[in-house]
Coordinates of C-alpha atoms in Angstrom, one line a residue:
X1 CA -0.3 -5.5 -29.8
X2 CA -0.8 -8.4 -32.4
X3 CA -4.3 -9.3 -33.9
X4 CA -3.8 -12.9 -32.8
X5 CA -3.7 -11.2 -29.1
X6 CA -6.8 -9.0 -29.7
X7 CA -8.7 -12.3 -31.1
X8 CA -8.2 -14.1 -28.2
X9 CA -9.6 -11.4 -25.7
X10 CA -13.2 -11.2 -24.7
X11 CA -14.8 -8.0 -25.8
X12 CA -16.9 -7.4 -22.6
X13 CA -16.0 -8.1 -18.8
X14 CA -17.6 -7.5 -15.6
X15 CA -16.4 -5.2 -12.8
X16 CA -17.2 -3.4 -9.9
X17 CA -18.8 -0.1 -10.7
X18 CA -20.7 2.5 -8.6
X19 CA -24.3 3.8 -8.5
X20 CA -23.0 6.9 -7.1
X21 CA -20.7 8.3 -4.3
X22 CA -21.7 7.0 -0.9
X23 CA -21.4 3.9 1.4
X24 CA -20.4 0.0 0.5
X25 CA -23.9 -0.5 -0.7
X26 CA -23.2 1.7 -3.8
X27 CA -20.9 -0.9 -5.2
X28 CA -22.6 -3.3 -7.9
X29 CA -21.4 -5.5 -10.6
X30 CA -21.6 -4.1 -14.1
X31 CA -20.5 -5.1 -17.6
X32 CA -18.5 -3.2 -19.9
X33 CA -15.7 -3.3 -22.5
X34 CA -12.2 -5.1 -22.0
X35 CA -9.7 -2.5 -21.9
X36 CA -6.7 -2.6 -24.7
X37 CA -3.4 -1.8 -23.6
X38 CA -1.6 1.2 -24.7
X39 CA 2.2 1.5 -25.7
X40 CA 4.2 0.5 -22.6
X41 CA 1.4 -1.6 -21.2
X42 CA -0.1 -5.1 -20.6
X43 CA -3.5 -6.4 -20.3
X44 CA -3.9 -8.7 -17.3
X45 CA -6.7 -11.1 -16.8
X46 CA -7.3 -10.6 -13.0
X47 CA -7.1 -13.5 -10.9
X48 CA -7.1 -11.7 -7.5
X49 CA -6.9 -8.0 -6.2
X50 CA -6.3 -6.2 -3.1
X51 CA -8.4 -3.5 -1.1
X52 CA -6.7 -0.3 0.1
X53 CA -7.9 2.8 2.0
X54 CA -8.0 5.0 -1.1
X55 CA -10.3 2.6 -2.8
X56 CA -12.9 3.6 0.2
X57 CA -12.0 7.0 -0.4
X58 CA -12.9 7.0 -4.1
X59 CA -16.0 5.1 -3.6
X60 CA -17.3 8.2 -1.4
X61 CA -16.1 10.4 -4.1
X62 CA -13.2 12.0 -2.2
X63 CA -10.3 10.7 -4.3
X64 CA -10.9 11.0 -8.2
X65 CA -8.6 9.0 -10.1
X66 CA -5.8 10.8 -12.6
X67 CA -7.3 12.0 -16.0
X68 CA -5.7 9.3 -17.7
X69 CA -6.7 6.4 -15.4
X70 CA -9.7 4.1 -15.3
X71 CA -12.5 5.2 -13.1
X72 CA -13.0 1.7 -11.8
X73 CA -11.7 1.1 -8.5
X74 CA -8.7 -0.7 -7.7
X75 CA -5.0 -0.1 -7.1
X76 CA -3.5 -3.6 -7.2
X77 CA -3.6 -6.9 -9.1
X78 CA -2.5 -10.3 -9.8
X79 CA -3.2 -12.4 -12.6
X80 CA -2.0 -13.4 -16.1
X81 CA -0.8 -11.2 -19.1
X82 CA -2.9 -11.9 -21.9
X83 CA -1.8 -9.1 -24.4
X84 CA 1.0 -6.7 -24.6
X85 CA 1.0 -3.3 -26.0
X86 CA 3.6 -1.8 -28.5
X87 CA 7.0 -1.5 -26.8
X88 CA 8.2 2.0 -25.7
X89 CA 11.3 3.0 -27.8
X90 CA 14.2 2.0 -25.5
X91 CA 12.4 0.1 -23.2
X92 CA 13.7 -3.0 -21.8
X93 CA 11.8 -6.2 -22.6
X94 CA 8.7 -6.7 -20.0
X95 CA 6.3 -9.4 -19.3
X96 CA 5.1 -11.6 -22.1
X97 CA 1.9 -13.3 -22.7
X98 CA 1.2 -16.0 -20.3
X99 CA 3.5 -14.6 -17.5
X100 CA 2.0 -14.6 -14.1
X101 CA 2.5 -11.0 -12.6
X102 CA 1.4 -8.7 -9.9
X103 CA 1.0 -5.0 -10.6
X104 CA 0.3 -1.5 -9.0
X105 CA -2.1 0.2 -11.4
X106 CA -3.5 3.4 -11.5
X107 CA -7.1 2.4 -11.5
X108 CA -9.2 -0.3 -13.0
X109 CA -8.1 -3.6 -10.5
X110 CA -11.8 -4.4 -9.6
X111 CA -12.2 -6.1 -13.3
X112 CA -12.1 -9.2 -14.6
X113 CA -9.3 -7.5 -16.8
X114 CA -7.1 -4.6 -16.0
X115 CA -4.2 -2.7 -18.1
X116 CA -1.0 -1.9 -16.3
X117 CA 2.4 -0.1 -17.1
X118 CA 5.1 -2.6 -17.9
X119 CA 7.2 -1.1 -15.6
X120 CA 4.9 -1.4 -12.6
X121 CA 4.5 -5.2 -13.1
X122 CA 6.4 -8.0 -11.2
X123 CA 6.7 -11.5 -11.1
X124 CA 5.0 -13.4 -8.5
X125 CA 7.5 -14.4 -5.6
X126 CA 8.6 -18.0 -5.7
X127 CA 5.9 -20.3 -4.3
X128 CA 3.0 -17.4 -4.4
X129 CA -0.2 -17.9 -5.3
X130 CA -2.6 -15.2 -7.0
X131 CA -4.0 -13.8 -3.7
X132 CA -0.8 -13.5 -2.2
X133 CA 0.9 -11.9 -5.0
X134 CA -2.0 -9.3 -5.4
X135 CA -1.4 -8.5 -1.6
X136 CA 2.0 -6.9 -2.5
X137 CA 2.0 -4.0 -4.9
X138 CA 0.5 -1.3 -3.1
X139 CA 1.7 -1.9 0.5
X140 CA 5.3 -2.8 -0.6
X141 CA 5.5 0.2 -3.1
X142 CA 4.3 2.8 -0.2
X143 CA 6.5 1.2 2.9
X144 CA 9.5 1.3 0.3
X145 CA 9.2 4.7 -0.5
X146 CA 8.0 6.3 2.5
X147 CA 10.1 4.5 5.1
X148 CA 13.4 3.8 3.2
X149 CA 13.7 6.1 0.3
X150 CA 12.0 9.4 2.0
X151 CA 12.5 8.3 5.7
X152 CA 15.8 6.9 4.7
X153 CA 15.5 4.2 7.6
X154 CA 19.1 2.3 8.0
X155 CA 19.9 -0.9 9.8
X156 CA 20.7 0.0 13.3
X157 CA 18.2 3.0 13.3
X158 CA 14.7 2.7 14.9
X159 CA 11.2 3.5 13.5
X160 CA 7.6 3.8 14.9
X161 CA 4.7 2.6 12.6
X162 CA 1.2 3.7 13.4
X163 CA -1.5 1.4 12.4
X164 CA 0.9 -1.8 12.8
X165 CA -1.7 -4.4 12.2
X166 CA -3.0 -2.6 8.8
X167 CA -1.6 -4.0 5.7
X168 CA 0.7 -1.0 5.5
X169 CA 1.5 -1.7 9.1
X170 CA 2.7 -5.3 9.0
X171 CA 4.5 -4.7 5.7
X172 CA 6.5 -2.1 7.6
X173 CA 7.2 -3.9 10.5
X174 CA 8.3 -7.2 8.9
X175 CA 10.7 -5.4 6.4
X176 CA 12.2 -2.8 8.5
X177 CA 12.8 -5.9 11.0
X178 CA 14.3 -8.0 8.0
X179 CA 16.7 -4.9 7.3
X180 CA 18.0 -4.7 10.8
X181 CA 15.7 -1.9 12.0
X182 CA 14.4 -1.9 15.4
X183 CA 10.6 -1.4 14.7
X184 CA 8.0 -0.2 17.2
X185 CA 4.3 0.0 16.5
X186 CA 0.7 1.1 17.7
X187 CA -2.4 -0.8 17.4
X188 CA -5.9 -0.4 18.9
X189 CA -6.4 -3.8 21.0
X190 CA -3.9 -6.2 22.8
X191 CA -4.5 -8.9 20.1
X192 CA -3.3 -6.5 17.6
X193 CA -0.5 -5.5 19.6
X194 CA 0.5 -9.2 20.0
X195 CA 0.4 -9.9 16.3
X196 CA 3.0 -6.9 15.6
X197 CA 5.4 -8.3 17.8
X198 CA 5.1 -11.8 16.4
X199 CA 6.0 -10.3 13.0
X200 CA 9.0 -8.6 14.3
X201 CA 8.4 -5.4 16.3
X202 CA 10.4 -5.0 19.4
X203 CA 7.5 -3.6 21.3
X204 CA 3.8 -2.5 20.2
X205 CA 1.8 -0.1 22.0
X206 CA -1.9 -0.2 22.6
X207 CA -3.0 3.5 21.9
X208 CA -6.3 3.1 23.8
X209 CA -4.4 2.2 27.0
X210 CA -1.2 4.2 26.7
X211 CA 0.1 7.5 25.6
X212 CA 2.3 6.4 22.8
X213 CA 5.0 9.1 23.3
X214 CA 5.5 8.4 26.8
X215 CA 5.9 4.9 25.9
X216 CA 8.5 5.3 23.1
X217 CA 10.6 7.7 25.0
X218 CA 10.6 4.9 28.0
X219 CA 11.5 2.1 25.4
X220 CA 14.2 4.4 23.7
X221 CA 15.8 5.9 27.4
X222 CA 14.4 9.3 26.1
X223 CA 16.2 9.2 22.9
X224 CA 13.1 8.7 20.7
X225 CA 13.3 7.2 16.9
X226 CA 14.8 8.1 13.7
X227 CA 11.5 7.8 11.6
X228 CA 8.0 7.7 12.2
X229 CA 5.7 6.4 9.4
X230 CA 2.5 8.2 10.2
X231 CA -1.1 7.6 8.5
X232 CA -3.3 9.9 11.3
X233 CA -1.7 13.4 10.9
X234 CA -3.0 16.1 13.1
X235 CA -4.1 14.6 15.9
X236 CA -0.9 12.7 16.4
X237 CA 1.3 15.7 15.3
X238 CA 2.7 16.9 18.4
X239 CA 3.0 13.2 20.1
X240 CA 5.0 12.5 17.0
X241 CA 7.5 15.1 17.3
X242 CA 7.7 14.3 21.0
X243 CA 8.6 10.8 19.8
X244 CA 11.3 11.7 17.5
X245 CA 15.1 11.5 18.1
X246 CA 17.4 14.6 17.3
X247 CA 17.7 14.5 13.4
X248 CA 14.3 12.2 13.2
X249 CA 12.2 12.3 10.2
X250 CA 8.4 12.4 10.5
X251 CA 6.9 10.7 7.1
X252 CA 2.9 11.4 6.7
X253 CA 1.1 9.1 4.3
X254 CA -2.7 9.6 5.3
X255 CA -4.4 12.2 7.7
X256 CA -7.3 9.7 9.2
X257 CA -6.9 12.2 12.2
X258 CA -7.0 15.6 10.3
X259 CA -4.9 17.5 8.3
X260 CA -4.5 21.0 9.8
X261 CA -2.0 21.6 12.6
X262 CA -2.6 24.6 14.9
X263 CA 0.0 26.0 17.3
X264 CA 3.1 24.6 15.3
X265 CA 6.2 26.2 16.8
X266 CA 8.9 26.2 14.0
X267 CA 11.9 26.5 16.5
X268 CA 11.7 23.0 17.5
X269 CA 12.0 21.7 14.2
X270 CA 15.1 24.0 13.7
X271 CA 16.7 23.0 17.2
X272 CA 16.1 19.4 16.9
X273 CA 16.9 19.3 13.1
X274 CA 13.6 17.4 12.5
X275 CA 12.2 16.5 8.9
X276 CA 8.5 16.8 8.1
X277 CA 7.5 15.1 5.0
X278 CA 5.1 12.9 3.1
X279 CA 3.6 11.7 0.1
X280 CA 1.0 10.3 -2.2
X281 CA 1.8 7.3 -4.5
X282 CA -0.9 7.5 -7.3
X283 CA 0.1 10.6 -8.8
X284 CA 3.6 9.7 -9.2
X285 CA 5.0 9.1 -12.6
X286 CA 5.2 5.8 -14.3
X287 CA 9.0 6.4 -14.5
X288 CA 9.3 6.7 -10.8
X289 CA 7.0 3.9 -10.1
X290 CA 9.2 1.7 -12.4
X291 CA 12.5 2.9 -10.3
X292 CA 10.6 1.7 -7.3
X293 CA 9.7 -1.6 -8.9
X294 CA 13.4 -2.3 -9.9
X295 CA 14.3 -1.5 -6.2
X296 CA 11.8 -4.1 -4.9
X297 CA 12.5 -6.5 -7.2
X298 CA 16.4 -6.4 -6.2
X299 CA 15.9 -6.1 -2.6
X300 CA 12.7 -7.2 -1.3
X301 CA 11.6 -10.2 -3.8
X302 CA 14.4 -12.3 -2.6
X303 CA 13.0 -11.9 0.9
X304 CA 9.6 -12.7 -0.1
X305 CA 10.8 -15.8 -2.1
X306 CA 12.9 -17.0 0.7
X307 CA 10.0 -16.5 3.3
X308 CA 11.7 -14.2 5.5
X309 CA 8.4 -11.7 5.1
X310 CA 5.1 -12.4 3.7
X311 CA 1.7 -10.7 3.3
X312 CA -0.8 -11.2 6.1
X313 CA -4.3 -12.0 4.6
X314 CA -7.1 -11.3 6.8
X315 CA -9.8 -12.4 4.8
X316 CA -10.3 -13.6 0.9
X317 CA -13.7 -13.0 -0.4
X318 CA -15.4 -13.6 -3.9
X319 CA -15.2 -10.7 -6.4
X320 CA -18.8 -9.9 -6.2
X321 CA -18.7 -9.5 -2.6
X322 CA -16.9 -6.3 -3.1
X323 CA -19.6 -4.3 -1.1
X324 CA -18.9 -6.7 2.0
X325 CA -15.4 -6.4 1.7
X326 CA -15.6 -2.7 2.0
X327 CA -17.7 -3.0 5.0
X328 CA -15.4 -5.3 6.7
X329 CA -12.5 -2.9 5.9
X330 CA -14.2 0.0 7.0
X331 CA -15.1 -1.7 10.7
X332 CA -11.5 -1.6 11.5
X333 CA -11.8 -5.2 13.0
X334 CA -9.0 -6.5 9.9
X335 CA -5.8 -7.3 10.8
X336 CA -3.5 -7.1 7.3
X337 CA -5.1 -7.2 3.8
X338 CA -8.7 -7.8 2.5
X339 CA -8.6 -9.7 -0.7
X340 CA -11.2 -10.4 -3.7
X341 CA -10.7 -13.2 -6.0
X342 CA -12.4 -14.2 -9.5

């Protein structure tokens, strides 16, 4: 990073800190030093950022950041690159000062300035503003890794996505549909089910009114689906297995309904050749996330630039209203992403 870059950067910034672990009320505006990019990183002047479930867990003290990450909340941002750290040996050229990027970050997003690994930065798709761009990284990285890379969903296959009206769910529905798969979803109201259908779901199941496993069996002629993207966990486990086709893959990305399964019969996995797997994104290496960013740039960003898919934005609030945004997210009344702007 050159001295010219340093001279143009403020010494202090606002960020959303915490008075302790707890509810949304612990969030408060604080002041602290602007971070400096290390080798292989850029510094972004944040214009918008997205809320994600791990933010709520970290606020409660249940999801500590990696040792080398900022303790400030926030996993995705969009804004302007204002400084570039020293290039890593052998690395290809990354964003330059003045470029508009969105980035998956390991922490620090709830701030006026945030550092991001170069390889985890992506350009804003054509026609996107900061809010739309900031709504992309966490959801698109997560869906690409779990539904397509781990779940190996292919054109002509079928998938069930739980939480279909969430940020993850609305992303998975659109992307799977655009790539030629048949997608089903669950949601908690008829209105949210209608939204899922409008985004490309062949059918959406109101889990408060119907048993999703029975409905999936009926919809697929008794066969089941090839892949399930699950964020519920234990309370859905047996019904998820019942909803899978032979050789099906269950990919777990959260355990909102518990993480301990009693009474699992391994013989059913063997007999039906089922695969049970899952992942978390934040602890993965920068090299892995860079590979995913490359795949998104090549295979997904053209769909976004061309308007075939889009992020669904539920609400946009000022940065200083982070506590209200967390309260809204915890209410479960939203569909799509909740965003903060600076």
